[in-house]
Amino acid sequence: MRGRQLRRAAICLLAAVAAMPVTACASGREAVERPTAARDDDRRITSDVDRRAAEKAALDAYSGYLAASRTAGLRSDPRAPELSRFLGDPLLTRVQLSIRDAKEHGAMRTGTLKSDPTVIAVSLDAKPATVEIQDCLDTTAYRLVYAKNKRPVPGSGGGRHLSTATATRYPDGRWLINSGATHRDQPC
């Protein structure tokens, strides 16, 4: 009886020793696949989080750009500091020149501007990273008027037109709107 128990113990010990390398040191394939799958999931989650953060930052910059432009236009102040908080060149310079030109001709912007922007593309791998925004700007109540008498400047009527903008992430981490266009030939 004692011999049988010893044989069983020896078999169990051999089985345990034989199984140890398999359990303790998975095959090269298993060891590589599991962490890679976990890293892919982590990257996907990080990528989704980064994408949503970029979209939010870009839309915040776009909203800030519209508000800062309205305020600067109403005050006829091309050097309004809020412009540079949301705009980068070349768009910053274009907006400043437009406000300065209106001021030099005795005009200013007044009224309200309606906006409903959406993100249409995100390129976080681009150098620098960019977010493309599309909007249907309603400028029917946003007018260019003469500062003295508040009469509308002829030919400056508003409407609803497609507008596009690009937000770019700058080296300091800020997202700024650095290009934009209103497509007057594309009503929305």
mmCIF file of C-alpha atoms in Angstrom:
data_model
loop_
_atom_site.group_PDB
_atom_site.id
_atom_site.type_symbol
_atom_site.label_atom_id
_atom_site.label_comp_id
_atom_site.label_asym_id
_atom_site.label_seq_id
_atom_site.Cartn_x
_atom_site.Cartn_y
_atom_site.Cartn_z
ATOM 1 C CA MET A 1 0.000 0.000 0.000
ATOM 2 C CA ARG A 2 2.800 2.259 0.851
ATOM 3 C CA GLY A 3 4.302 1.691 -2.626
ATOM 4 C CA ARG A 4 1.097 2.767 -4.318
ATOM 5 C CA GLN A 5 0.949 5.968 -2.336
ATOM 6 C CA LEU A 6 4.527 6.733 -3.208
ATOM 7 C CA ARG A 7 3.872 6.083 -6.883
ATOM 8 C CA ARG A 8 0.794 8.320 -6.824
ATOM 9 C CA ALA A 9 2.739 11.043 -5.039
ATOM 10 C CA ALA A 10 5.560 10.730 -7.540
ATOM 11 C CA ILE A 11 3.130 10.887 -10.472
ATOM 12 C CA CYS A 12 1.414 13.926 -8.988
ATOM 13 C CA LEU A 13 4.763 15.576 -8.349
ATOM 14 C CA LEU A 14 5.897 14.857 -11.909
ATOM 15 C CA ALA A 15 2.586 16.124 -13.272
ATOM 16 C CA ALA A 16 2.897 19.291 -11.231
ATOM 17 C CA VAL A 17 6.496 19.837 -12.279
ATOM 18 C CA ALA A 18 5.634 19.125 -15.914
ATOM 19 C CA ALA A 19 2.716 21.545 -15.766
ATOM 20 C CA MET A 20 4.625 24.365 -14.095
ATOM 21 C CA PRO A 21 6.442 25.721 -17.117
ATOM 22 C CA VAL A 22 3.181 25.846 -19.100
ATOM 23 C CA THR A 23 1.329 27.597 -16.321
ATOM 24 C CA ALA A 24 4.085 29.902 -15.199
ATOM 25 C CA CYS A 25 5.532 30.793 -18.608
ATOM 26 C CA ALA A 26 2.757 30.866 -21.151
ATOM 27 C CA SER A 27 3.793 30.250 -24.723
ATOM 28 C CA GLY A 28 5.306 33.181 -26.555
ATOM 29 C CA ARG A 29 2.135 33.616 -28.544
ATOM 30 C CA GLU A 30 -0.117 33.904 -25.495
ATOM 31 C CA ALA A 31 2.258 36.238 -23.721
ATOM 32 C CA VAL A 32 2.287 38.593 -26.704
ATOM 33 C CA GLU A 33 -1.417 38.478 -27.589
ATOM 34 C CA ARG A 34 -2.931 39.265 -24.208
ATOM 35 C CA PRO A 35 -0.995 42.445 -23.494
ATOM 36 C CA THR A 36 -1.384 43.622 -27.084
ATOM 37 C CA ALA A 37 -5.154 43.212 -26.913
ATOM 38 C CA ALA A 38 -5.210 45.096 -23.633
ATOM 39 C CA ARG A 39 -3.010 47.851 -25.102
ATOM 40 C CA ASP A 40 -5.271 48.075 -28.161
ATOM 41 C CA ASP A 41 -8.294 48.512 -25.886
ATOM 42 C CA ASP A 42 -6.429 51.133 -23.854
ATOM 43 C CA ARG A 43 -5.372 52.938 -27.030
ATOM 44 C CA ARG A 44 -8.917 52.832 -28.399
ATOM 45 C CA ILE A 45 -10.314 54.227 -25.135
ATOM 46 C CA THR A 46 -7.582 56.867 -24.987
ATOM 47 C CA SER A 47 -8.147 57.682 -28.653
ATOM 48 C CA ASP A 48 -11.907 58.106 -28.092
ATOM 49 C CA VAL A 49 -11.292 60.275 -25.031
ATOM 50 C CA ASP A 50 -8.687 62.355 -26.901
ATOM 51 C CA ARG A 51 -11.027 62.715 -29.881
ATOM 52 C CA ARG A 52 -13.954 63.890 -27.741
ATOM 53 C CA ALA A 53 -11.664 66.316 -25.881
ATOM 54 C CA ALA A 54 -10.360 67.705 -29.184
ATOM 55 C CA GLU A 55 -13.889 68.112 -30.549
ATOM 56 C CA LYS A 56 -15.015 69.941 -27.401
ATOM 57 C CA ALA A 57 -11.937 72.186 -27.347
ATOM 58 C CA ALA A 58 -12.361 73.018 -31.046
ATOM 59 C CA LEU A 59 -16.075 73.815 -30.682
ATOM 60 C CA ASP A 60 -15.317 75.959 -27.616
ATOM 61 C CA ALA A 61 -12.678 77.841 -29.629
ATOM 62 C CA TYR A 62 -15.153 78.286 -32.496
ATOM 63 C CA SER A 63 -17.865 79.593 -30.179
ATOM 64 C CA GLY A 64 -15.323 81.907 -28.535
ATOM 65 C CA TYR A 65 -14.196 83.121 -31.959
ATOM 66 C CA LEU A 66 -17.752 84.060 -32.955
ATOM 67 C CA ALA A 67 -18.414 85.815 -29.632
ATOM 68 C CA ALA A 68 -15.068 87.666 -29.682
ATOM 69 C CA SER A 69 -15.616 88.745 -33.296
ATOM 70 C CA ARG A 70 -19.100 90.076 -32.485
ATOM 71 C CA THR A 71 -17.793 91.987 -29.455
ATOM 72 C CA ALA A 72 -14.798 93.419 -31.315
ATOM 73 C CA GLY A 73 -17.001 94.324 -34.289
ATOM 74 C CA LEU A 74 -19.551 96.055 -32.078
ATOM 75 C CA ARG A 75 -16.779 98.093 -30.423
ATOM 76 C CA SER A 76 -14.923 98.558 -33.738
ATOM 77 C CA ASP A 77 -11.816 97.301 -31.961
ATOM 78 C CA PRO A 78 -9.516 95.260 -34.228
ATOM 79 C CA ARG A 79 -7.020 94.816 -31.375
ATOM 80 C CA ALA A 80 -9.556 93.375 -28.905
ATOM 81 C CA PRO A 81 -7.576 90.925 -26.726
ATOM 82 C CA GLU A 82 -10.317 88.311 -26.810
ATOM 83 C CA LEU A 83 -9.676 87.800 -30.532
ATOM 84 C CA SER A 84 -6.221 86.329 -29.903
ATOM 85 C CA ARG A 85 -7.639 84.020 -27.206
ATOM 86 C CA PHE A 86 -9.606 82.118 -29.862
ATOM 87 C CA LEU A 87 -7.981 82.935 -33.209
ATOM 88 C CA GLY A 88 -4.639 82.119 -34.789
ATOM 89 C CA ASP A 89 -3.118 83.372 -38.018
ATOM 90 C CA PRO A 90 -3.925 83.727 -40.809
ATOM 91 C CA LEU A 91 -7.583 84.088 -39.696
ATOM 92 C CA LEU A 92 -6.710 86.398 -36.781
ATOM 93 C CA THR A 93 -5.123 88.909 -39.140
ATOM 94 C CA ARG A 94 -8.049 88.660 -41.611
ATOM 95 C CA VAL A 95 -10.615 89.350 -38.870
ATOM 96 C CA GLN A 96 -8.570 92.241 -37.467
ATOM 97 C CA LEU A 97 -8.202 93.786 -40.948
ATOM 98 C CA SER A 98 -11.931 93.398 -41.592
ATOM 99 C CA ILE A 99 -12.830 95.160 -38.340
ATOM 100 C CA ARG A 100 -10.256 97.899 -38.990
ATOM 101 C CA ASP A 101 -11.544 98.390 -42.564
ATOM 102 C CA ALA A 102 -15.140 98.720 -41.349
ATOM 103 C CA LYS A 103 -14.044 101.212 -38.672
ATOM 104 C CA GLU A 104 -12.103 103.312 -41.199
ATOM 105 C CA HIS A 105 -15.249 103.508 -43.329
ATOM 106 C CA GLY A 106 -17.415 104.536 -40.377
ATOM 107 C CA ALA A 107 -19.146 101.164 -40.084
ATOM 108 C CA MET A 108 -19.585 98.587 -37.379
ATOM 109 C CA ARG A 109 -21.269 95.216 -36.852
ATOM 110 C CA THR A 110 -24.405 94.960 -34.785
ATOM 111 C CA GLY A 111 -27.102 92.428 -34.049
ATOM 112 C CA THR A 112 -27.074 88.733 -33.394
ATOM 113 C CA LEU A 113 -25.482 85.844 -35.168
ATOM 114 C CA LYS A 114 -26.976 82.347 -34.963
ATOM 115 C CA SER A 115 -24.728 79.333 -35.139
ATOM 116 C CA ASP A 116 -25.091 75.553 -34.896
ATOM 117 C CA PRO A 117 -21.642 74.072 -35.604
ATOM 118 C CA THR A 118 -20.738 70.410 -35.988
ATOM 119 C CA VAL A 119 -17.404 68.658 -36.185
ATOM 120 C CA ILE A 120 -16.917 66.962 -39.541
ATOM 121 C CA ALA A 121 -13.326 65.700 -39.215
ATOM 122 C CA VAL A 122 -10.703 65.163 -36.530
ATOM 123 C CA SER A 123 -7.033 64.606 -37.388
ATOM 124 C CA LEU A 124 -5.127 64.051 -34.170
ATOM 125 C CA ASP A 125 -2.230 62.334 -35.949
ATOM 126 C CA ALA A 126 -1.630 65.344 -38.208
ATOM 127 C CA LYS A 127 1.213 67.723 -37.330
ATOM 128 C CA PRO A 128 -0.309 69.913 -35.967
ATOM 129 C CA ALA A 129 -3.560 68.228 -34.954
ATOM 130 C CA THR A 130 -6.686 69.740 -36.527
ATOM 131 C CA VAL A 131 -10.463 69.626 -36.223
ATOM 132 C CA GLU A 132 -12.696 70.641 -39.130
ATOM 133 C CA ILE A 133 -15.965 72.411 -38.273
ATOM 134 C CA GLN A 134 -18.988 73.072 -40.446
ATOM 135 C CA ASP A 135 -21.733 75.532 -39.567
ATOM 136 C CA CYS A 136 -24.864 77.056 -41.010
ATOM 137 C CA LEU A 137 -24.398 80.674 -39.984
ATOM 138 C CA ASP A 138 -27.555 82.759 -39.846
ATOM 139 C CA THR A 139 -26.551 86.394 -40.292
ATOM 140 C CA THR A 140 -30.037 87.745 -41.102
ATOM 141 C CA ALA A 141 -30.023 89.777 -37.852
ATOM 142 C CA TYR A 142 -26.276 90.535 -37.920
ATOM 143 C CA ARG A 143 -25.691 93.735 -39.880
ATOM 144 C CA LEU A 144 -22.928 96.021 -40.979
ATOM 145 C CA VAL A 145 -24.261 99.510 -40.175
ATOM 146 C CA TYR A 146 -22.934 103.053 -40.257
ATOM 147 C CA ALA A 147 -21.776 103.971 -36.756
ATOM 148 C CA LYS A 148 -23.254 107.496 -36.898
ATOM 149 C CA ASN A 149 -26.850 106.676 -37.802
ATOM 150 C CA LYS A 150 -27.063 102.863 -37.502
ATOM 151 C CA ARG A 151 -28.367 102.574 -41.079
ATOM 152 C CA PRO A 152 -27.390 99.354 -42.894
ATOM 153 C CA VAL A 153 -24.448 99.579 -45.251
ATOM 154 C CA PRO A 154 -25.808 98.873 -48.762
ATOM 155 C CA GLY A 155 -25.030 95.369 -50.020
ATOM 156 C CA SER A 156 -24.218 94.012 -46.574
ATOM 157 C CA GLY A 157 -27.401 92.053 -46.012
ATOM 158 C CA GLY A 158 -27.232 88.785 -44.187
ATOM 159 C CA GLY A 159 -28.596 85.329 -44.810
ATOM 160 C CA ARG A 160 -28.048 81.693 -43.991
ATOM 161 C CA HIS A 161 -24.848 80.323 -45.499
ATOM 162 C CA LEU A 162 -22.546 77.375 -45.049
ATOM 163 C CA SER A 163 -19.423 78.225 -43.110
ATOM 164 C CA THR A 164 -16.323 76.120 -42.499
ATOM 165 C CA ALA A 165 -13.471 76.537 -40.043
ATOM 166 C CA THR A 166 -10.348 74.717 -38.957
ATOM 167 C CA ALA A 167 -9.231 74.521 -35.347
ATOM 168 C CA THR A 168 -5.548 73.752 -34.836
ATOM 169 C CA ARG A 169 -3.807 72.617 -31.653
ATOM 170 C CA TYR A 170 -0.862 74.921 -31.030
ATOM 171 C CA PRO A 171 2.359 73.860 -29.257
ATOM 172 C CA ASP A 172 1.145 75.405 -25.988
ATOM 173 C CA GLY A 173 -1.878 73.056 -26.078
ATOM 174 C CA ARG A 174 -4.473 75.687 -27.021
ATOM 175 C CA TRP A 175 -6.935 75.031 -29.821
ATOM 176 C CA LEU A 176 -7.325 78.127 -32.020
ATOM 177 C CA ILE A 177 -9.400 78.757 -35.119
ATOM 178 C CA ASN A 178 -6.830 79.621 -37.770
ATOM 179 C CA SER A 179 -8.810 79.381 -40.986
ATOM 180 C CA GLY A 180 -12.391 79.849 -41.964
ATOM 181 C CA ALA A 181 -14.653 80.717 -44.838
ATOM 182 C CA THR A 182 -18.266 81.610 -45.432
ATOM 183 C CA HIS A 183 -19.597 80.047 -48.596
ATOM 184 C CA ARG A 184 -22.161 82.613 -49.755
ATOM 185 C CA ASP A 185 -22.875 80.483 -52.803
ATOM 186 C CA GLN A 186 -24.090 77.640 -50.539
ATOM 187 C CA PRO A 187 -27.205 78.599 -48.624
ATOM 188 C CA CYS A 188 -28.319 76.320 -45.811
#
